[in-house]
Coordinates of C-alpha atoms and ligand atoms in Angstrom, one line a residue:
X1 CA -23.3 -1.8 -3.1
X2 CA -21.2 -3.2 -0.3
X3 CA -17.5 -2.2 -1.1
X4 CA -14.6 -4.4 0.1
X5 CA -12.1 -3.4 -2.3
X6 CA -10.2 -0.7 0.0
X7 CA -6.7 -2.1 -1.0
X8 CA -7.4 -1.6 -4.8
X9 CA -8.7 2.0 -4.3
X10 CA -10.7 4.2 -2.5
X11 CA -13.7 6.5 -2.1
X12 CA -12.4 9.5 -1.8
X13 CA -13.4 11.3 1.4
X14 CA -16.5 14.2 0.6
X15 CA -14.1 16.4 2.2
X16 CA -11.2 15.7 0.2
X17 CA -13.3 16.9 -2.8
X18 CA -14.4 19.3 -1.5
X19 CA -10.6 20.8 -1.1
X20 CA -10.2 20.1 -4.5
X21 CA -12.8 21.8 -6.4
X22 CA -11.4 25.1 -6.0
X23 CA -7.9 24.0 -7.6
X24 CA -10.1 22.6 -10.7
X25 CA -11.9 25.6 -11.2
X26 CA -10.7 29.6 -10.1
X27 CA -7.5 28.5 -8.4
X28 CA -5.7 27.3 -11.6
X29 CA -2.6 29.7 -11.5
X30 CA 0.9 28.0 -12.1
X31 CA 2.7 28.1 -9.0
X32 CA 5.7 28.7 -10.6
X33 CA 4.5 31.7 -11.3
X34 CA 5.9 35.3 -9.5
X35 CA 2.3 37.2 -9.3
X36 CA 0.2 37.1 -6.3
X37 CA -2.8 35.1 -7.9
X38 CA 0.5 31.9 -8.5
X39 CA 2.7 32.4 -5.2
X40 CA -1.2 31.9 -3.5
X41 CA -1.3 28.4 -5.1
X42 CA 2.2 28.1 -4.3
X43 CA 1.8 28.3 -0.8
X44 CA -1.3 26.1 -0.5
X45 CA 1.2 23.4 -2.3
X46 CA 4.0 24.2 0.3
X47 CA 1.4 23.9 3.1
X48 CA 0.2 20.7 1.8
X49 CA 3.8 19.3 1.8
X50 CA 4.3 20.6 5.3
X51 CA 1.3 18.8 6.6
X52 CA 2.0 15.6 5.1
X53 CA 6.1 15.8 6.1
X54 CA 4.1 16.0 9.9
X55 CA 2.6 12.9 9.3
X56 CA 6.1 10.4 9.3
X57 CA 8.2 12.8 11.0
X58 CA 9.7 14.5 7.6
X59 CA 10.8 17.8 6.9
X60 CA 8.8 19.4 4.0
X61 CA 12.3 19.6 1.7
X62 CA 11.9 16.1 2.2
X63 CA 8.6 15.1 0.4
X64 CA 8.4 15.0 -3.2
X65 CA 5.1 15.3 -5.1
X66 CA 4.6 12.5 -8.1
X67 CA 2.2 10.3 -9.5
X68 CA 1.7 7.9 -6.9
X69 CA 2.6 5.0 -5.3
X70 CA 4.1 3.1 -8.3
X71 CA 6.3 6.0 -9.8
X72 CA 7.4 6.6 -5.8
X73 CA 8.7 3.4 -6.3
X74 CA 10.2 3.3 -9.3
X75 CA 12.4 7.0 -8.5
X76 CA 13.7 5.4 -4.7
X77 CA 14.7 2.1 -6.7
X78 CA 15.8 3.2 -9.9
X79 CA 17.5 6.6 -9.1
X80 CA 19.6 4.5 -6.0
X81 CA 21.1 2.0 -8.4
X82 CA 21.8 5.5 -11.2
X83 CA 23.5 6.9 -8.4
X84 CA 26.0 3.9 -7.4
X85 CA 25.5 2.4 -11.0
X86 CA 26.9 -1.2 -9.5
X87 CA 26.2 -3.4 -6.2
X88 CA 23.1 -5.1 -5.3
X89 CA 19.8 -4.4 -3.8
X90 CA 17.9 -6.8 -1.0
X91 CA 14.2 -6.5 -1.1
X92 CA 11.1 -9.5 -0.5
X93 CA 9.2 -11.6 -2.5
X94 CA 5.8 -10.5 -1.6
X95 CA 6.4 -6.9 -2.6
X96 CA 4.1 -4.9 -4.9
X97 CA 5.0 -5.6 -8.9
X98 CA 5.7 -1.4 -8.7
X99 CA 9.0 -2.8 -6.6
X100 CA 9.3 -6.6 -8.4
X101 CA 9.1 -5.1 -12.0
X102 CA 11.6 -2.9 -11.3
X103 CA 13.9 -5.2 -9.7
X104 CA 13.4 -6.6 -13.1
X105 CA 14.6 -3.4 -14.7
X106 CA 17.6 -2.9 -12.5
X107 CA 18.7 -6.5 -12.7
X108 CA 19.1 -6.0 -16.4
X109 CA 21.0 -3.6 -16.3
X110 CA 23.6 -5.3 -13.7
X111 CA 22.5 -4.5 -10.4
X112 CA 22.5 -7.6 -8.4
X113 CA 18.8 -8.6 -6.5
X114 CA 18.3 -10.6 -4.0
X115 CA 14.8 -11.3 -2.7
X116 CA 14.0 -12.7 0.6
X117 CA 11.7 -15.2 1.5
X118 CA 8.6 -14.4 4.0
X119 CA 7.3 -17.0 6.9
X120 CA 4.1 -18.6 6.4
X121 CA 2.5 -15.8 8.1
X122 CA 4.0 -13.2 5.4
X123 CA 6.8 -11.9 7.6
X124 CA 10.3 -11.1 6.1
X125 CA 13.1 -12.6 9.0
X126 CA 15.0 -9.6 10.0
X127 CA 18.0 -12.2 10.3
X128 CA 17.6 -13.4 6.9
X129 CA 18.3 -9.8 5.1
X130 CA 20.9 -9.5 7.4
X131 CA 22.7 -13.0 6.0
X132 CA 21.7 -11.5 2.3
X133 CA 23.7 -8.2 3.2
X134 CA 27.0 -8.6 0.7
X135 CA 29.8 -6.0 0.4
X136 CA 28.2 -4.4 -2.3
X137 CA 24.5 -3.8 -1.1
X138 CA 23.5 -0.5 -1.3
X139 CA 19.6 -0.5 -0.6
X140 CA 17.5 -2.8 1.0
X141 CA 13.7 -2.0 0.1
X142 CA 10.7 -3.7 2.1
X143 CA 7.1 -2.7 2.4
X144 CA 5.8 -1.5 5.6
X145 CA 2.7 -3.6 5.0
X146 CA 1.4 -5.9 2.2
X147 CA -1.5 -5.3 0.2
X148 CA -2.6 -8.6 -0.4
X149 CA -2.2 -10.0 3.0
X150 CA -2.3 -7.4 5.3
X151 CA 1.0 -8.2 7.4
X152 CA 3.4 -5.8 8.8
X153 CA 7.0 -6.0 8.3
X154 CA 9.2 -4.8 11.4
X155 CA 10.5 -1.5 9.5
X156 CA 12.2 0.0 12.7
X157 CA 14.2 -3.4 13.3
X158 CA 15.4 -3.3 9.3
X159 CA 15.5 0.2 10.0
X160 CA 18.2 -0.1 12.2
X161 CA 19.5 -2.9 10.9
X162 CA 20.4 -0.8 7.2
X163 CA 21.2 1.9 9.0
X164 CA 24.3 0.1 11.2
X165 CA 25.4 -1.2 7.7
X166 CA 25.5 1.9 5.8
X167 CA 22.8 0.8 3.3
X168 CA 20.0 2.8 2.4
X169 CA 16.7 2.1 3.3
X170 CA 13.6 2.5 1.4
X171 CA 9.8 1.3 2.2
X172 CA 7.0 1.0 0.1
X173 CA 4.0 2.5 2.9
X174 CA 1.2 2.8 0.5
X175 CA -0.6 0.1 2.4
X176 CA 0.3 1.4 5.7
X177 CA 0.6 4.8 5.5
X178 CA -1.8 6.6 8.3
X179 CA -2.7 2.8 9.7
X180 CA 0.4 1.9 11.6
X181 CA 2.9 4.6 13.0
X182 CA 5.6 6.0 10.9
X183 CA 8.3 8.2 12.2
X184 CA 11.0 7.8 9.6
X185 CA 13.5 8.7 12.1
X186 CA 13.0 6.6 14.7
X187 CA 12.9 4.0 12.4
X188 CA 15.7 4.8 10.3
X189 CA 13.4 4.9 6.9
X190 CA 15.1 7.0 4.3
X191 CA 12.5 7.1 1.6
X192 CA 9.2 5.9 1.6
X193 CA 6.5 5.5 -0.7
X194 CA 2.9 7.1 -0.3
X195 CA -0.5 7.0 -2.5
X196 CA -3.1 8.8 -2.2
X197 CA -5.9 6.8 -3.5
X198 CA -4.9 4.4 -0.9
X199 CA -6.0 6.7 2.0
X200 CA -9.0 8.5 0.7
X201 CA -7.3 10.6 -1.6
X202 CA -6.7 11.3 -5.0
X203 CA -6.0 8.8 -7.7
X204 CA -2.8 10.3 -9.7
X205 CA -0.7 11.4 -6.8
X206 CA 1.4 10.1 -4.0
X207 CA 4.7 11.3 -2.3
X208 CA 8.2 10.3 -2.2
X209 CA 10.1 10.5 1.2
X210 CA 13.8 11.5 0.6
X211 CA 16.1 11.6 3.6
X212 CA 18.1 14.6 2.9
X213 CA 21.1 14.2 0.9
X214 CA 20.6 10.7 0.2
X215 CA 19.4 11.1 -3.7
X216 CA 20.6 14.5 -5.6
X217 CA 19.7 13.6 -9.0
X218 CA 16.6 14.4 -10.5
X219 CA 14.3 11.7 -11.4
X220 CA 12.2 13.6 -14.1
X221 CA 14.3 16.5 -15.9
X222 CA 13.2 19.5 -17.0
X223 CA 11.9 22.7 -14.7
X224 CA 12.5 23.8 -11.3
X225 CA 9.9 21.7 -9.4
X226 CA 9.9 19.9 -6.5
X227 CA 13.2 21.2 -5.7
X228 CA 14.6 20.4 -9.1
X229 CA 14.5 16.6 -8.5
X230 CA 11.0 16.0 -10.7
X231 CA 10.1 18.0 -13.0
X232 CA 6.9 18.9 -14.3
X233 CA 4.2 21.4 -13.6
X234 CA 2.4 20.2 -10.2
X235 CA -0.8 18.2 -10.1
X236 CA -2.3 21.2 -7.5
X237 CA -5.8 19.4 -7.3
X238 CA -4.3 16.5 -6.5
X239 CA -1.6 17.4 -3.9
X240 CA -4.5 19.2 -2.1
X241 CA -6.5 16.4 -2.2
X242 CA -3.7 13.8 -0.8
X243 CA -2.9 16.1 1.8
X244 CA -6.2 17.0 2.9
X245 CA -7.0 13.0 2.7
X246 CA -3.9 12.4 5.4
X247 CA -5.2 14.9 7.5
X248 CA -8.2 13.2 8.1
X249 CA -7.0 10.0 8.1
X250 CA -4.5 11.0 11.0
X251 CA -7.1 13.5 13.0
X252 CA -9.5 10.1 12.8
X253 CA -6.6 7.4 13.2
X254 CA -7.4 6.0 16.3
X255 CA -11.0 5.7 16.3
X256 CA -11.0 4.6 12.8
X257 CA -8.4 2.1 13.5
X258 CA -10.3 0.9 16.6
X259 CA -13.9 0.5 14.2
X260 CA -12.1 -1.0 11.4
X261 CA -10.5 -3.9 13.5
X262 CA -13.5 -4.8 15.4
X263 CA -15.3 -5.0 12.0
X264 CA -12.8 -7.0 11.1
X265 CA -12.2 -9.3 14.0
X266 CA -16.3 -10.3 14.0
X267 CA -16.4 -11.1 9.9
X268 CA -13.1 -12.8 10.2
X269 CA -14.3 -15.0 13.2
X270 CA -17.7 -15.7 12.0
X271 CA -16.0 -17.1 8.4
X272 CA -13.6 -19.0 10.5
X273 CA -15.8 -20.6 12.4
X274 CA -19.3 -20.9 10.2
X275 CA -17.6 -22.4 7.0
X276 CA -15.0 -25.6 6.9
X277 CA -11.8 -25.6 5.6
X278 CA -10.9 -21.9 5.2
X279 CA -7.5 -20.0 6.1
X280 CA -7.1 -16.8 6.9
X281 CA -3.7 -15.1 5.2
X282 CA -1.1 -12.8 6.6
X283 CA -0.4 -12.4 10.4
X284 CA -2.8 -13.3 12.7
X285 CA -1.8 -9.6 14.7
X286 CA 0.8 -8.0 12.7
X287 CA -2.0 -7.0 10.3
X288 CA -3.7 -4.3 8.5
X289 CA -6.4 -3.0 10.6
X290 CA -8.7 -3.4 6.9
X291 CA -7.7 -6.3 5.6
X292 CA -9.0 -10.0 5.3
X293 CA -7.5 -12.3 3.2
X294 CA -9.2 -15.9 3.2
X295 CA -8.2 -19.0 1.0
X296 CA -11.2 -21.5 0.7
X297 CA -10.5 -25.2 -0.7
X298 CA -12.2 -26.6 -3.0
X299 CA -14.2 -23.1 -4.2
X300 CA -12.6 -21.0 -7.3
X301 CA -11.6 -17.6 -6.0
X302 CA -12.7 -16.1 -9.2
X303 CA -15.9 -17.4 -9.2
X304 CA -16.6 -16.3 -5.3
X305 CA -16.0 -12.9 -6.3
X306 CA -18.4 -13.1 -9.4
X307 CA -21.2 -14.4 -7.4
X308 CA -20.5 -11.6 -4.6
X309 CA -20.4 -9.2 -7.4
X310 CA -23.7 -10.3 -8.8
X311 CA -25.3 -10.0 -4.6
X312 CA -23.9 -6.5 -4.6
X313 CA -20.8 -6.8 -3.3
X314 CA -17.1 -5.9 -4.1
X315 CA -14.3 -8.0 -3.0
X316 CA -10.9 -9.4 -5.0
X317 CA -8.6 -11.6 -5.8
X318 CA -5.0 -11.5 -4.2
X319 CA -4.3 -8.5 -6.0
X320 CA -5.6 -6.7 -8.8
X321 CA -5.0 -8.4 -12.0
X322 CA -5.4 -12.5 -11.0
X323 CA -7.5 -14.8 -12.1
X324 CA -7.9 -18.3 -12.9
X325 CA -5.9 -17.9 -16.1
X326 CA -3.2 -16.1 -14.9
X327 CA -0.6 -16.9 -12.7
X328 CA -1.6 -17.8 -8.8
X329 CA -0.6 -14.6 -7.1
X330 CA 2.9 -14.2 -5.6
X331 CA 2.6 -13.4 -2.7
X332 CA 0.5 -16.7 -1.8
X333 CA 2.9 -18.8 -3.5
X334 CA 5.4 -17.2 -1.3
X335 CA 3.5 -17.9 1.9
X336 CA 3.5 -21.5 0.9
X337 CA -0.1 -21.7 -0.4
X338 CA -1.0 -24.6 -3.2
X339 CA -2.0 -23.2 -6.4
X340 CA -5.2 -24.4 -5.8
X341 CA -5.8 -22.7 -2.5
X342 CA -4.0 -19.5 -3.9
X343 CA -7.0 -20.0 -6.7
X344 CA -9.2 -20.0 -4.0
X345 CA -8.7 -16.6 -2.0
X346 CA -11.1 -14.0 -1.7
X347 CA -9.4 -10.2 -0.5
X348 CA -11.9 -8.0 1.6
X349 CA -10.3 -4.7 2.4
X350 CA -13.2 -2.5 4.6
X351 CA -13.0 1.2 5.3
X352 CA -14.8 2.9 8.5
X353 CA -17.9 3.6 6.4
X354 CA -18.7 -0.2 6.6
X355 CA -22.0 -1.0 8.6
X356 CA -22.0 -3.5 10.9
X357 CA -25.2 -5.4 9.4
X358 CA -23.6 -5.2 5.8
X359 CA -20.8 -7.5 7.5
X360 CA -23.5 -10.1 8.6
X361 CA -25.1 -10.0 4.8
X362 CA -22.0 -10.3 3.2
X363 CA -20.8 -13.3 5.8
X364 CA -24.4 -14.7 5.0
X365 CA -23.4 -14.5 1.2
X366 CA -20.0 -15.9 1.2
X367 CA -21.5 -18.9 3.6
X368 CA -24.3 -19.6 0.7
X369 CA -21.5 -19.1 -2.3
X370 CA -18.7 -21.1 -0.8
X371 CA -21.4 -24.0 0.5
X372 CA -23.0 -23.9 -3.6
X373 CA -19.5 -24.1 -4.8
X374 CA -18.5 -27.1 -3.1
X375 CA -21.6 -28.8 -3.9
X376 CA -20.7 -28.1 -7.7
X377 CA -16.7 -28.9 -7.4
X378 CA -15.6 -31.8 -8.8
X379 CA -12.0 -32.0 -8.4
X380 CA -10.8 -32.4 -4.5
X381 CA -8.3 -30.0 -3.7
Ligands
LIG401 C1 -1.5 0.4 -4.8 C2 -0.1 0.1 -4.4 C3 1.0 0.6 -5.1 C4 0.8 1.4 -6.3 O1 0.3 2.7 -6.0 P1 -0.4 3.6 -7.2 O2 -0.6 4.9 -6.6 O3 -1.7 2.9 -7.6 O4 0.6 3.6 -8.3 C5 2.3 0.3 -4.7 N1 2.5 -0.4 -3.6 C6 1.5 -1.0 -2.9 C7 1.8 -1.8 -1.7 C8 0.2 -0.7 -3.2 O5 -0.8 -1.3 -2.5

């Protein structure tokens, strides 16, 4: 099997499991708890939560522990708006349905949205939130990088730009997270969302970045945990896990990085230039270092990936849940793509593991699908 399918999940990393096991089996004690066999477990937790506040620049009071990327989300949005219970958030729309949903939420209950539009390239205008900005705004929430797409948003120039206005700040970097630089103070971030199936990791856990002082309620009441702000005895296994995952993910970043885009670079060439009418999606090189997003006409995205499937290989849609019957993704819509050509994109999201002749097979496949495809299409679009 040939997997392409980095941006839905992840293999986790052999090592990763390996730092696990131990918290699934003999290292089970509550870390609550005030015996020596607990505060052990406790400090491996605290140790993991230092390591990962290294990683963006954080101090460890600063990360919180929870489920992942989608309730990271859901607590810097939702817990925001509780706080200031009126005004109006700015945020894109190409962001992740864990942000767009609830938007949705919010708006409902009378917290103004506004969502900017993106270039044809995927990239939010710094200017244009700036024009959005009204008197009320009290948060403007952009991803550092798009999962369907790939492109990178300039988070230090909205960064600075929430910062001069007194508006809080919050990006979703579960795309980008260990694969473009984060320091959340030099870019003004103050919270930011992680997942750790994403990177390697765990699937069930993720971080939330809190600038001190900026939330004080809890999200999830009940005990003492993670500083009183989520309650809810700690997924150990799994906080290990993510923050052995972004240890190796940061030791390896640059060579990694380097691999990754090369691969990418030669398989996005060689499908620009060996089949007809295909475009690639997001910035050209404000881009994910994994990702490849390519809209062919006249072929039935759904289909492509089908036929890959059956050769052995994984790839997607836009995003997780499209397909013919559904809506065309949002994102492509809002990157100005027909329905017909957002029908028509295949996502291939690599990892380091990739071999370089598994790129020239699965070129050699898409060439063969996407020719057979045509042949078969009646309807010219
Ligand atoms: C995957 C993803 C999420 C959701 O993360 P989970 O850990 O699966 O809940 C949120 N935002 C982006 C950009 C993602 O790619």
């Amino acid at each position: 099997m040939i997997y392409m399918d980095n941006a839905a999940t992840t293999k986790m990393h052999p090592e990763v499991v390996n730092a696990m096991l131990p918290y699934m089996g003999n290292r089970y004690g509550n870390p609550s708890g005030i015996y020596t066999f607990s505060k052990k477990i406790k400090k491996d937790v605290s140790e993991a939560r230092e390591l990962l506040a290294s990683t963006i620049g954080a101090g460890p009071e600063e990360i919180f522990f929870t489920s992942g990327g989608t309730e990271s989300d859901n607590w810097a949005l939702k817990m925001t708006a509780d706080e200031r219970r009126a005004g109006s958030v700015i945020t894109t729309s190409i962001e992740h349905h864990a942000i767009l949903k609830t938007c949705d939420f919010l708006e409902k209950r009378h917290i103004g949205v506004t969502k900017i539009g993106v270039d044809a390239d995927g990239k939010v205008n710094v200017n244009a939130i700036e024009r959005a900005i009204r008197p009320d705004t009290f948060l403007i929430s952009v991803m550092a990088a798009n999962n369907e797409i790939g492109t990178v948003q300039p988070v230090a120039r909205i960064g600075r730009l929430a910062r001069g206005r007194n508006i809080l700040f919050h990006t979703d970097a579960v795309q980008a997270y260990t694969n473009i630089y984060i320091d959340v103070n030099a870019m003004n971030v103050d919270m930011l969302s992680v997942s750790g199936h994403k990177i390697r990791g765990p699937k069930g856990v993720g971080f939330l970045y809190i600038r001190k002082g900026c939330l004080k309620t809890p999200f999830i009441n009940g005990g003492a945990q993670e500083m009183g702000m989520r309650a809810g005895t700690e997924n150990v296994a799994g906080i290990i896990g993510l923050a052995k995952a972004a240890q190796i993910a940061m030791i390896n970043r640059d060579k990694r990085i380097r691999r990754e885009r090369q691969m990418r670079d030669y398989m996005i060439k060689r499908v620009m230039t060996e089949i007809k009418d295909v475009r690639l999606n997001g910035d050209a090189s404000d881009r994910l270092p994994n990702n490849m997003s390519f809209s062919f006409s006249r072929v039935d995205g759904a289909t492509l990936i089908l036929m890959l499937d059956q050769q052995g290989i994984c790839a997607s849609a836009g995003s997780a849940c499209s397909s013919s019957q559904t809506q065309p993704s949002h994102v492509l819509k809002a990157i100005g793509l027909s329905d017909a050509l957002a029908y028509g994109t295949v996502r291939f999201t690599i990892n380091e593991e990739l071999q370089w002749n598994e790129i020239d097979y699965v070129v050699e496949c898409i060439k063969r699908n996407v020719a057979e495809l045509r042949r078969l299409s009646v309807n010219e679009n």
